Tab-separated table of C-alpha atoms in Angstrom:
chain	number	residue	atom	x	y	z
S	1	MET	CA	-0.321	-0.236	0.035
S	2	SER	CA	1.358	3.323	-0.709
S	3	LYS	CA	1.696	6.427	1.788
S	4	MET	CA	-0.650	8.369	0.581
S	5	LEU	CA	-2.964	4.769	0.141
S	6	LEU	CA	-2.266	4.545	3.847
S	7	LEU	CA	-3.097	7.858	5.183
S	8	LEU	CA	-6.053	8.642	3.222
S	9	VAL	CA	-7.383	5.162	5.022
S	10	LEU	CA	-5.987	6.590	8.494
S	11	LEU	CA	-7.939	9.285	7.829
S	12	SER	CA	-11.370	8.316	6.207
S	13	LEU	CA	-11.147	5.138	9.335
S	14	LEU	CA	-9.734	7.970	11.962
S	15	ASN	CA	-10.430	11.326	11.347
S	16	PRO	CA	-14.361	12.528	11.121
S	17	ALA	CA	-14.553	15.163	7.999
S	18	VAL	CA	-14.361	18.731	8.617
S	19	GLU	CA	-17.281	21.122	9.717
S	20	ALA	CA	-19.946	20.739	7.713
S	21	LEU	CA	-24.054	23.084	6.924
S	22	ASP	CA	-24.820	23.111	9.845
S	23	ASN	CA	-28.768	23.003	8.159
S	24	GLY	CA	-29.534	19.320	9.372
S	25	LEU	CA	-29.651	18.147	5.915
S	26	ALA	CA	-27.899	15.386	4.121
S	27	LEU	CA	-26.805	13.115	6.869
S	28	LYS	CA	-27.020	10.175	4.651
S	29	PRO	CA	-27.176	10.083	0.654
S	30	THR	CA	-29.299	12.145	-1.036
S	31	MET	CA	-32.192	9.732	-3.420
S	32	GLY	CA	-34.167	11.035	-5.890
S	33	TRP	CA	-34.714	11.694	-8.834
S	34	LEU	CA	-33.652	14.421	-11.992
S	35	HIS	CA	-34.593	15.111	-14.604
S	36	TRP	CA	-31.782	16.537	-16.533
S	37	GLU	CA	-29.761	13.492	-18.070
S	38	ARG	CA	-32.004	11.223	-19.829
S	39	PHE	CA	-34.944	15.173	-20.462
S	40	MET	CA	-32.708	17.829	-20.891
S	41	CYS	CA	-33.453	21.076	-21.863
S	42	ASN	CA	-36.911	19.589	-24.651
S	43	THR	CA	-39.970	22.530	-23.802
S	44	ASP	CA	-41.403	21.202	-26.998
S	45	CYS	CA	-44.583	20.711	-25.513
S	46	ASP	CA	-46.483	20.970	-28.833
S	47	THR	CA	-45.069	18.186	-30.293
S	48	ASP	CA	-43.260	15.976	-27.438
S	49	PRO	CA	-46.394	16.388	-24.857
S	50	ASP	CA	-44.552	13.554	-23.122
S	51	ASN	CA	-41.139	14.466	-22.740
S	52	CYS	CA	-40.843	17.824	-22.865
S	53	ILE	CA	-40.486	19.596	-19.466
S	54	SER	CA	-43.364	20.604	-17.449
S	55	GLU	CA	-45.325	20.024	-14.508
S	56	ARG	CA	-46.917	17.137	-15.979
S	57	LEU	CA	-43.300	15.353	-16.606
S	58	TYR	CA	-42.760	15.870	-12.771
S	59	MET	CA	-46.298	14.685	-11.553
S	60	GLN	CA	-45.897	11.938	-13.041
S	61	MET	CA	-42.965	11.169	-12.179
S	62	ALA	CA	-43.514	11.835	-8.400
S	63	ASP	CA	-47.564	9.120	-9.142
S	64	MET	CA	-44.186	6.447	-11.044
S	65	MET	CA	-42.354	7.007	-7.102
S	66	VAL	CA	-45.070	6.033	-4.876
S	67	LYS	CA	-47.144	3.223	-7.346
S	68	ASP	CA	-43.700	1.440	-8.059
S	69	GLY	CA	-42.073	1.567	-4.504
S	70	TRP	CA	-39.758	3.509	-5.044
S	71	ARG	CA	-40.542	6.231	-1.999
S	72	GLU	CA	-40.929	3.398	0.019
S	73	ALA	CA	-37.701	1.346	-1.157
S	74	GLY	CA	-35.931	5.615	0.585
S	75	TYR	CA	-36.100	7.442	-3.340
S	76	GLU	CA	-37.870	10.845	-1.506
S	77	TYR	CA	-36.590	14.041	-4.009
S	78	VAL	CA	-37.944	14.711	-7.875
S	79	CYS	CA	-36.229	16.641	-9.003
S	80	ILE	CA	-36.431	19.982	-11.355
S	81	ASP	CA	-32.927	20.726	-13.731
S	82	ASP	CA	-32.343	23.771	-16.203
S	83	CYS	CA	-35.595	25.430	-18.794
S	84	TRP	CA	-38.400	24.979	-15.923
S	85	PRO	CA	-38.252	29.135	-16.286
S	86	SER	CA	-40.005	31.690	-17.792
S	87	HIS	CA	-36.983	33.900	-19.648
S	88	GLU	CA	-37.895	37.204	-18.510
S	89	ARG	CA	-38.302	37.545	-13.845
S	90	ASP	CA	-41.718	39.234	-12.845
S	91	ALA	CA	-42.377	43.179	-11.790
S	92	GLN	CA	-41.015	42.508	-8.406
S	93	GLY	CA	-37.243	40.918	-9.483
S	94	ARG	CA	-38.698	37.455	-9.333
S	95	LEU	CA	-38.297	34.531	-10.919
S	96	GLN	CA	-41.388	32.598	-12.136
S	97	ALA	CA	-41.764	29.177	-13.739
S	98	ASP	CA	-42.967	28.988	-18.265
S	99	PRO	CA	-46.470	29.987	-18.497
S	100	LYS	CA	-47.940	27.903	-20.781
S	101	ARG	CA	-45.338	24.308	-20.063
S	102	PHE	CA	-45.648	24.856	-15.864
S	103	PRO	CA	-49.830	26.592	-15.638
S	104	GLY	CA	-50.502	25.528	-11.958
S	105	GLY	CA	-46.793	27.531	-11.392
S	106	ILE	CA	-43.995	25.613	-8.989
S	107	LYS	CA	-45.815	26.206	-5.172
S	108	LYS	CA	-48.412	23.678	-6.591
S	109	LEU	CA	-46.586	21.285	-8.021
S	110	ALA	CA	-44.702	20.883	-4.324
S	111	ASP	CA	-47.773	20.556	-2.847
S	112	TYR	CA	-48.798	17.977	-5.557
S	113	VAL	CA	-44.996	16.078	-4.867
S	114	HIS	CA	-45.978	16.960	-1.387
S	115	SER	CA	-48.918	15.272	-1.077
S	116	LYS	CA	-47.655	11.882	-2.205
S	117	GLY	CA	-44.986	12.210	0.612
S	118	LEU	CA	-42.140	13.240	-1.760
S	119	LYS	CA	-39.996	16.282	-1.642
S	120	LEU	CA	-39.994	18.695	-4.678
S	121	GLY	CA	-36.238	19.826	-5.814
S	122	ILE	CA	-35.547	23.157	-8.388
S	123	TYR	CA	-32.525	24.454	-10.689
S	124	ALA	CA	-30.842	27.635	-10.498
S	125	ASP	CA	-27.614	29.070	-11.310
S	126	VAL	CA	-25.087	31.473	-9.492
S	127	GLY	CA	-23.895	33.349	-13.185
S	128	GLU	CA	-25.921	35.967	-14.205
S	129	LYS	CA	-27.262	33.112	-16.685
S	130	THR	CA	-28.248	28.994	-16.366
S	131	CYS	CA	-26.187	26.655	-18.390
S	132	ALA	CA	-29.495	27.041	-20.895
S	133	GLY	CA	-29.478	30.709	-20.643
S	134	TYR	CA	-32.345	31.086	-18.800
S	135	PRO	CA	-31.852	34.537	-15.340
S	136	GLY	CA	-29.865	33.163	-13.096
S	137	SER	CA	-28.841	34.008	-9.890
S	138	LEU	CA	-26.681	36.914	-9.955
S	139	GLY	CA	-27.397	40.140	-7.800
S	140	TYR	CA	-30.888	38.099	-6.738
S	141	TYR	CA	-29.514	35.510	-4.759
S	142	GLU	CA	-31.811	36.743	-1.484
S	143	THR	CA	-35.135	37.147	-4.419
S	144	ASP	CA	-34.509	33.428	-4.990
S	145	ALA	CA	-33.656	31.898	-1.740
S	146	GLN	CA	-37.347	33.835	-0.521
S	147	THR	CA	-38.935	32.659	-4.316
S	148	PHE	CA	-38.423	28.955	-3.666
S	149	ALA	CA	-39.133	29.025	0.092
S	150	ASP	CA	-42.051	31.023	-0.550
S	151	TRP	CA	-42.556	27.987	-2.707
S	152	ASP	CA	-42.454	25.111	-0.074
S	153	VAL	CA	-39.501	24.084	-1.893
S	154	ASP	CA	-37.105	21.459	-0.532
S	155	LEU	CA	-33.888	21.160	-2.477
S	156	LEU	CA	-32.076	23.526	-4.927
S	157	LYS	CA	-29.915	22.157	-8.048
S	158	PHE	CA	-27.097	25.750	-7.843
S	159	ASP	CA	-24.672	25.527	-11.533
S	160	GLY	CA	-22.018	27.376	-12.170
S	161	CYS	CA	-22.871	28.753	-15.278
S	162	ASN	CA	-21.226	32.392	-16.308
S	163	LEU	CA	-19.721	33.624	-13.819
S	164	LYS	CA	-15.680	34.458	-13.330
S	165	TRP	CA	-14.180	31.409	-12.123
S	166	THR	CA	-12.908	34.592	-8.791
S	167	LEU	CA	-15.860	35.220	-7.648
S	168	LEU	CA	-17.542	31.174	-7.370
S	169	GLY	CA	-16.846	31.142	-4.199
S	170	ASP	CA	-18.588	34.420	-3.263
S	171	GLY	CA	-21.034	33.244	-5.133
S	172	TYR	CA	-22.419	29.957	-3.214
S	173	ILE	CA	-21.885	31.461	-0.210
S	174	LYS	CA	-23.948	34.235	-0.269
S	175	MET	CA	-26.389	31.686	-1.641
S	176	SER	CA	-25.893	29.902	1.049
S	177	LYS	CA	-26.743	32.492	3.366
S	178	ALA	CA	-29.816	33.310	1.723
S	179	LEU	CA	-31.187	29.635	1.823
S	180	ASN	CA	-30.313	29.659	5.735
S	181	LYS	CA	-31.916	33.422	6.124
S	182	THR	CA	-35.162	31.986	5.153
S	183	GLY	CA	-35.972	29.841	7.843
S	184	ARG	CA	-36.853	26.534	5.259
S	185	SER	CA	-34.703	23.200	5.315
S	186	ILE	CA	-33.654	23.857	1.900
S	187	LEU	CA	-30.830	20.749	1.077
S	188	TYR	CA	-28.039	22.423	-1.471
S	189	SER	CA	-26.707	21.166	-3.858
S	190	CYS	CA	-23.859	22.800	-5.669
S	191	GLU	CA	-21.230	22.767	-8.134
S	192	TRP	CA	-18.385	24.951	-7.082
S	193	PRO	CA	-15.795	22.424	-7.502
S	194	LEU	CA	-16.287	21.168	-10.912
S	195	TYR	CA	-16.068	25.354	-12.340
S	196	GLU	CA	-13.182	25.782	-9.799
S	197	TRP	CA	-10.619	22.809	-10.417
S	198	PRO	CA	-9.613	23.926	-14.595
S	199	PHE	CA	-8.373	26.133	-12.197
S	200	GLN	CA	-7.397	25.546	-8.855
S	201	THR	CA	-7.955	22.781	-5.808
S	202	PRO	CA	-10.457	24.110	-4.082
S	203	ASN	CA	-11.138	24.293	-0.513
S	204	TYR	CA	-12.950	21.517	0.438
S	205	THR	CA	-13.629	22.941	4.120
S	206	ALA	CA	-15.148	25.670	2.950
S	207	ILE	CA	-17.453	24.332	0.033
S	208	ARG	CA	-18.719	21.322	3.365
S	209	GLU	CA	-19.469	24.426	5.228
S	210	THR	CA	-20.876	25.768	2.294
S	211	CYS	CA	-23.133	22.753	0.439
S	212	ASN	CA	-24.296	19.272	1.244
S	213	HIS	CA	-23.160	17.846	-1.516
S	214	TRP	CA	-21.469	19.343	-4.413
S	215	ARG	CA	-20.299	18.222	-8.526
S	216	ASN	CA	-16.676	17.894	-8.704
S	217	PHE	CA	-16.099	16.331	-12.009
S	218	ASN	CA	-17.728	16.124	-15.781
S	219	ASP	CA	-21.676	16.159	-15.976
S	220	VAL	CA	-22.386	11.909	-16.724
S	221	PHE	CA	-23.745	10.772	-19.595
S	222	ASP	CA	-25.687	7.576	-21.441
S	223	SER	CA	-22.379	5.373	-21.841
S	224	TRP	CA	-19.597	3.179	-20.240
S	225	ILE	CA	-17.333	5.343	-20.572
S	226	SER	CA	-18.553	8.908	-19.209
S	227	ILE	CA	-18.714	6.208	-16.287
S	228	LYS	CA	-15.207	4.856	-16.130
S	229	SER	CA	-14.029	8.797	-16.213
S	230	ILE	CA	-15.953	9.801	-13.557
S	231	LEU	CA	-14.867	6.722	-11.360
S	232	ASP	CA	-10.554	7.251	-12.984
S	233	TRP	CA	-11.001	10.964	-12.101
S	234	THR	CA	-12.747	10.344	-8.461
S	235	ALA	CA	-9.867	8.004	-7.980
S	236	SER	CA	-7.290	9.678	-8.814
S	237	HIS	CA	-8.249	13.222	-6.953
S	238	GLN	CA	-9.529	10.493	-4.059
S	239	ASP	CA	-6.968	11.774	-1.091
S	240	SER	CA	-8.409	16.050	-2.035
S	241	ILE	CA	-12.003	14.487	-1.533
S	242	VAL	CA	-12.821	11.489	0.373
S	243	PRO	CA	-11.538	13.502	3.925
S	244	SER	CA	-14.455	16.082	3.191
S	245	ALA	CA	-17.256	13.059	2.878
S	246	GLY	CA	-19.815	12.898	5.211
S	247	PRO	CA	-22.621	13.439	7.608
S	248	GLY	CA	-23.884	17.111	5.940
S	249	GLY	CA	-22.059	16.786	3.319
S	250	TRP	CA	-21.558	14.766	-0.116
S	251	ASN	CA	-18.829	14.095	-3.211
S	252	ASP	CA	-21.513	14.432	-6.268
S	253	PRO	CA	-20.281	12.172	-9.146
S	254	ASP	CA	-23.820	13.029	-11.076
S	255	MET	CA	-27.112	11.169	-11.619
S	256	LEU	CA	-27.577	7.193	-12.009
S	257	VAL	CA	-28.596	6.914	-15.748
S	258	ILE	CA	-29.071	2.659	-15.625
S	259	GLY	CA	-32.568	2.573	-16.788
S	260	ASN	CA	-30.988	4.350	-20.153
S	261	PHE	CA	-30.088	2.882	-23.512
S	262	GLY	CA	-26.505	2.966	-23.337
S	263	LEU	CA	-25.003	1.269	-20.180
S	264	SER	CA	-25.059	-2.651	-21.091
S	265	HIS	CA	-26.249	-4.699	-17.033
S	266	ASP	CA	-23.989	-5.387	-15.990
S	267	GLN	CA	-22.585	-1.800	-16.711
S	268	GLN	CA	-25.524	-0.376	-14.497
S	269	GLU	CA	-24.712	-2.650	-11.748
S	270	SER	CA	-20.948	-1.301	-11.502
S	271	GLN	CA	-22.675	2.252	-11.171
S	272	MET	CA	-24.997	1.200	-8.821
S	273	ALA	CA	-22.188	-0.476	-6.924
S	274	LEU	CA	-19.832	1.899	-6.725
S	275	TRP	CA	-21.752	5.275	-6.335
S	276	ALA	CA	-22.619	3.386	-3.106
S	277	ILE	CA	-19.335	3.099	-2.892
S	278	MET	CA	-18.645	6.382	-2.699
S	279	ALA	CA	-21.046	6.959	-0.409
S	280	ALA	CA	-22.660	9.308	-3.535
S	281	PRO	CA	-26.295	11.179	-3.996
S	282	LEU	CA	-28.214	8.416	-5.668
S	283	LEU	CA	-30.341	10.812	-8.496
S	284	MET	CA	-31.572	8.778	-10.803
S	285	SER	CA	-31.840	10.261	-14.136
S	286	ASN	CA	-34.422	8.257	-16.311
S	287	ASP	CA	-37.692	7.185	-17.008
S	288	LEU	CA	-40.057	5.660	-14.682
S	289	ARG	CA	-42.562	5.408	-16.183
S	290	ASP	CA	-40.963	3.106	-18.383
S	291	ILE	CA	-37.895	1.091	-17.311
S	292	CYS	CA	-37.138	-2.462	-17.419
S	293	PRO	CA	-37.728	-4.730	-14.678
S	294	ARG	CA	-33.858	-5.496	-13.765
S	295	SER	CA	-32.960	-1.675	-13.887
S	296	LYS	CA	-35.683	-1.400	-11.193
S	297	GLU	CA	-34.899	-4.195	-9.516
S	298	LEU	CA	-30.504	-2.803	-9.342
S	299	LEU	CA	-31.785	0.267	-8.183
S	300	GLN	CA	-34.155	-0.977	-5.456
S	301	ASN	CA	-31.764	-3.308	-4.578
S	302	ARG	CA	-31.992	-2.661	-0.262
S	303	ARG	CA	-29.046	-4.973	0.405
S	304	ILE	CA	-27.003	-2.242	-2.293
S	305	ILE	CA	-29.250	0.521	-0.784
S	306	GLU	CA	-27.568	-0.125	2.966
S	307	ILE	CA	-24.507	0.417	1.977
S	308	SER	CA	-25.092	3.916	0.480
S	309	GLN	CA	-27.004	5.406	3.082
S	310	ASP	CA	-24.805	3.261	6.256
S	311	PRO	CA	-24.868	5.486	9.327
S	312	LEU	CA	-20.870	5.654	9.707
S	313	GLY	CA	-20.924	7.670	6.260
S	314	LYS	CA	-17.442	7.610	5.358
S	315	GLN	CA	-16.817	7.546	1.814
S	316	GLY	CA	-15.544	4.838	0.257
S	317	TYR	CA	-11.701	4.748	-2.226
S	318	ARG	CA	-9.969	3.017	-5.204
S	319	SER	CA	-6.881	0.857	-2.869
S	320	ALA	CA	-5.830	-1.206	-5.746
S	321	LYS	CA	-5.744	-1.571	-9.400
S	322	GLY	CA	-3.916	-4.394	-11.814
S	323	ASN	CA	-4.662	-6.408	-13.805
S	324	ASN	CA	-7.477	-5.192	-15.813
S	325	PHE	CA	-9.513	-5.158	-12.023
S	326	GLU	CA	-10.363	-2.905	-9.688
S	327	VAL	CA	-11.062	-2.903	-5.830
S	328	TRP	CA	-12.883	-0.523	-4.256
S	329	GLU	CA	-13.567	-0.572	-0.262
S	330	ARG	CA	-15.577	1.669	1.928
S	331	PRO	CA	-15.617	1.148	5.456
S	332	LEU	CA	-19.358	0.837	7.238
S	333	SER	CA	-20.237	0.449	10.823
S	334	LYS	CA	-19.554	-2.407	13.391
S	335	ASN	CA	-16.873	-2.498	11.449
S	336	ARG	CA	-18.063	-4.050	8.714
S	337	LEU	CA	-16.440	-3.550	5.446
S	338	ALA	CA	-18.234	-3.359	1.372
S	339	VAL	CA	-15.526	-4.344	-2.049
S	340	ALA	CA	-16.442	-3.849	-4.565
S	341	VAL	CA	-13.822	-5.713	-7.431
S	342	LEU	CA	-14.485	-4.182	-11.260
S	343	ASN	CA	-13.116	-6.160	-14.205
S	344	LEU	CA	-11.885	-2.956	-16.393
S	345	GLN	CA	-12.358	-5.931	-19.540
S	346	GLU	CA	-14.469	-5.633	-21.701
S	347	ILE	CA	-13.454	-8.184	-24.039
S	348	GLY	CA	-13.859	-12.940	-23.386
S	349	GLY	CA	-15.814	-13.443	-20.267
S	350	PRO	CA	-16.316	-13.871	-16.244
S	351	ARG	CA	-12.418	-13.453	-14.043
S	352	GLY	CA	-11.831	-14.555	-11.366
S	353	PHE	CA	-10.548	-12.462	-8.645
S	354	ALA	CA	-8.887	-13.644	-5.070
S	355	ILE	CA	-10.368	-12.089	-2.228
S	356	SER	CA	-7.793	-12.534	0.109
S	357	GLY	CA	-6.341	-9.697	-1.773
S	358	VAL	CA	-7.638	-6.879	-0.505
S	359	ALA	CA	-6.162	-5.027	2.110
S	360	GLY	CA	-9.556	-4.875	4.018
S	361	TRP	CA	-9.178	-8.434	4.242
S	362	LYS	CA	-7.672	-7.925	6.750
S	363	VAL	CA	-11.094	-7.913	9.498
S	364	CYS	CA	-11.292	-10.922	8.814
S	365	ASP	CA	-8.772	-12.481	11.308
S	366	PRO	CA	-9.992	-14.385	12.556
S	367	GLN	CA	-13.118	-15.035	10.928
S	368	CYS	CA	-15.171	-12.961	8.847
S	369	ASN	CA	-18.892	-13.287	7.934
S	370	VAL	CA	-18.874	-12.417	3.440
S	371	THR	CA	-22.644	-11.687	1.706
S	372	LEU	CA	-22.289	-11.256	-2.153
S	373	ILE	CA	-24.835	-8.921	-3.232
S	374	LEU	CA	-24.315	-8.453	-6.776
S	375	PRO	CA	-23.422	-9.777	-9.325
S	376	GLN	CA	-26.390	-11.826	-7.194
S	377	TYR	CA	-27.268	-12.351	-3.802
S	378	LYS	CA	-25.350	-14.968	-2.227
S	379	GLU	CA	-24.395	-16.272	1.635
S	380	MET	CA	-20.382	-16.757	1.342
S	381	GLY	CA	-20.161	-18.418	4.864
S	382	VAL	CA	-18.171	-17.707	7.594
S	383	GLN	CA	-14.294	-17.205	6.464
S	384	THR	CA	-10.800	-16.804	7.592
S	385	LYS	CA	-7.999	-14.956	6.714
S	386	GLU	CA	-6.617	-16.972	4.474
S	387	SER	CA	-10.058	-18.161	2.648
S	388	LYS	CA	-9.188	-18.987	-1.494
S	389	LEU	CA	-11.998	-17.087	-1.862
S	390	ILE	CA	-12.222	-16.708	-5.659
S	391	LEU	CA	-14.992	-14.137	-6.663
S	392	LYS	CA	-15.978	-13.946	-11.156
S	393	VAL	CA	-16.000	-11.137	-12.085
S	394	ASN	CA	-17.675	-10.480	-15.735
S	395	PRO	CA	-16.721	-8.182	-18.039
S	396	SER	CA	-17.100	-4.473	-17.557
S	397	GLY	CA	-19.460	-6.125	-13.834
S	398	THR	CA	-18.388	-5.384	-10.808
S	399	ALA	CA	-18.336	-7.878	-7.763
S	400	LEU	CA	-20.332	-6.706	-4.218
S	401	LEU	CA	-19.636	-7.717	-0.926
S	402	THR	CA	-19.840	-7.178	2.726
S	403	VAL	CA	-16.903	-8.473	4.773
S	404	THR	CA	-18.122	-8.399	8.283
S	405	PRO	CA	-15.765	-9.675	10.793
S	406	ILE	CA	-15.933	-12.599	13.399
S	407	SER	CA	-14.078	-13.420	17.037
S	408	LYS	CA	-14.419	-16.324	18.801
S	409	ASP	CA	-14.668	-16.090	22.464
S	410	PHE	CA	-14.841	-19.126	25.690
S	411	GLY	CA	-15.924	-21.409	22.245
S	412	ARG	CA	-18.927	-19.386	20.661
S	413	ILE	CA	-18.864	-16.824	18.348
S	414	HIS	CA	-19.617	-12.779	18.578
S	415	TRP	CA	-20.221	-10.278	16.089
S	416	LYS	CA	-17.452	-7.432	16.479
S	417	ASP	CA	-19.807	-4.711	17.322
S	418	THR	CA	-17.159	-1.451	17.175
S	419	ASP	CA	-17.572	1.279	15.176
């Protein structure tokens, strides 16, 4: 293990995360649905009424989240992204929804979403314009924060387009304070580091004090190349970003694209497994009205969600890479460990991986209990540090498992129960 990785592991296991934004929100990674990757900026409701950015889309997604078990699985936010507003503010300088596509307004939509036992998210931008050219919040931070509070919005995704990068920190901090000032609990999703990384290493202490989660890298696309690029970036910057994550504030590698068009099922399993290992927000961008049963089952897999939402709140990290395998490990509560083994080879068939080579396997001294979660659930039973357990991993697929240490005491087996 390299000195840098050893330091990262020690920081992750021993040190509390830096001080979080004190709004009582995002104590576990956020779960919900966000429109952008699947529906983008489709405003043509005349020819494509089922897929355009309109109140109807969000109401239907809220309906499906209740009807098909998403809410019960833990997904609670229905989030609007860019392209919802009118191109002009109202006479009082407030943002307003496009009147044709949102005839009832955002407050009515929020009431509808709340009636389903869900929460509503909305989108704005720190600069003069949003990324798609709609009115930004520059010069209107307090006005917009109060508008969102008056509408009973529960989450704000605050983008970083159309502002000089040196002003990003000031803008994000001002909006954070403005949201707090309203007195309403509004989860604050930032993109501050995404727009600062091209120029300098962001100050993650300040970011965590300001935001509930934050994007670091490029937008996700519906492709395996995109997923791999996000994983590569995260691993290569993990010494900077992993220590900042914890209850109240999380690194956001962007949306889950499971259930769309570009990923094989093995690749969908890889995204789900590794987003759970990274303690990432689980924000789906797909069409819940038309999703294949296998993708639905994966997204609602309670054992993966339990890893994602583990109360210890430690982000995982890549601990090893070689022979076209990557190993990612995440410390869990009660001294447990989650391990994801990713097969990067995209040719041939399943390949074997000796799990005893994983750094965290030392928790199996003297014994441990192993549960395989992906590609299919299986109790692997009691293992030892010397066990010759071989995992079979499909090309571009991932084996996900949990390891629970046990100890022998006077002939009886006891689960180790320390955090």
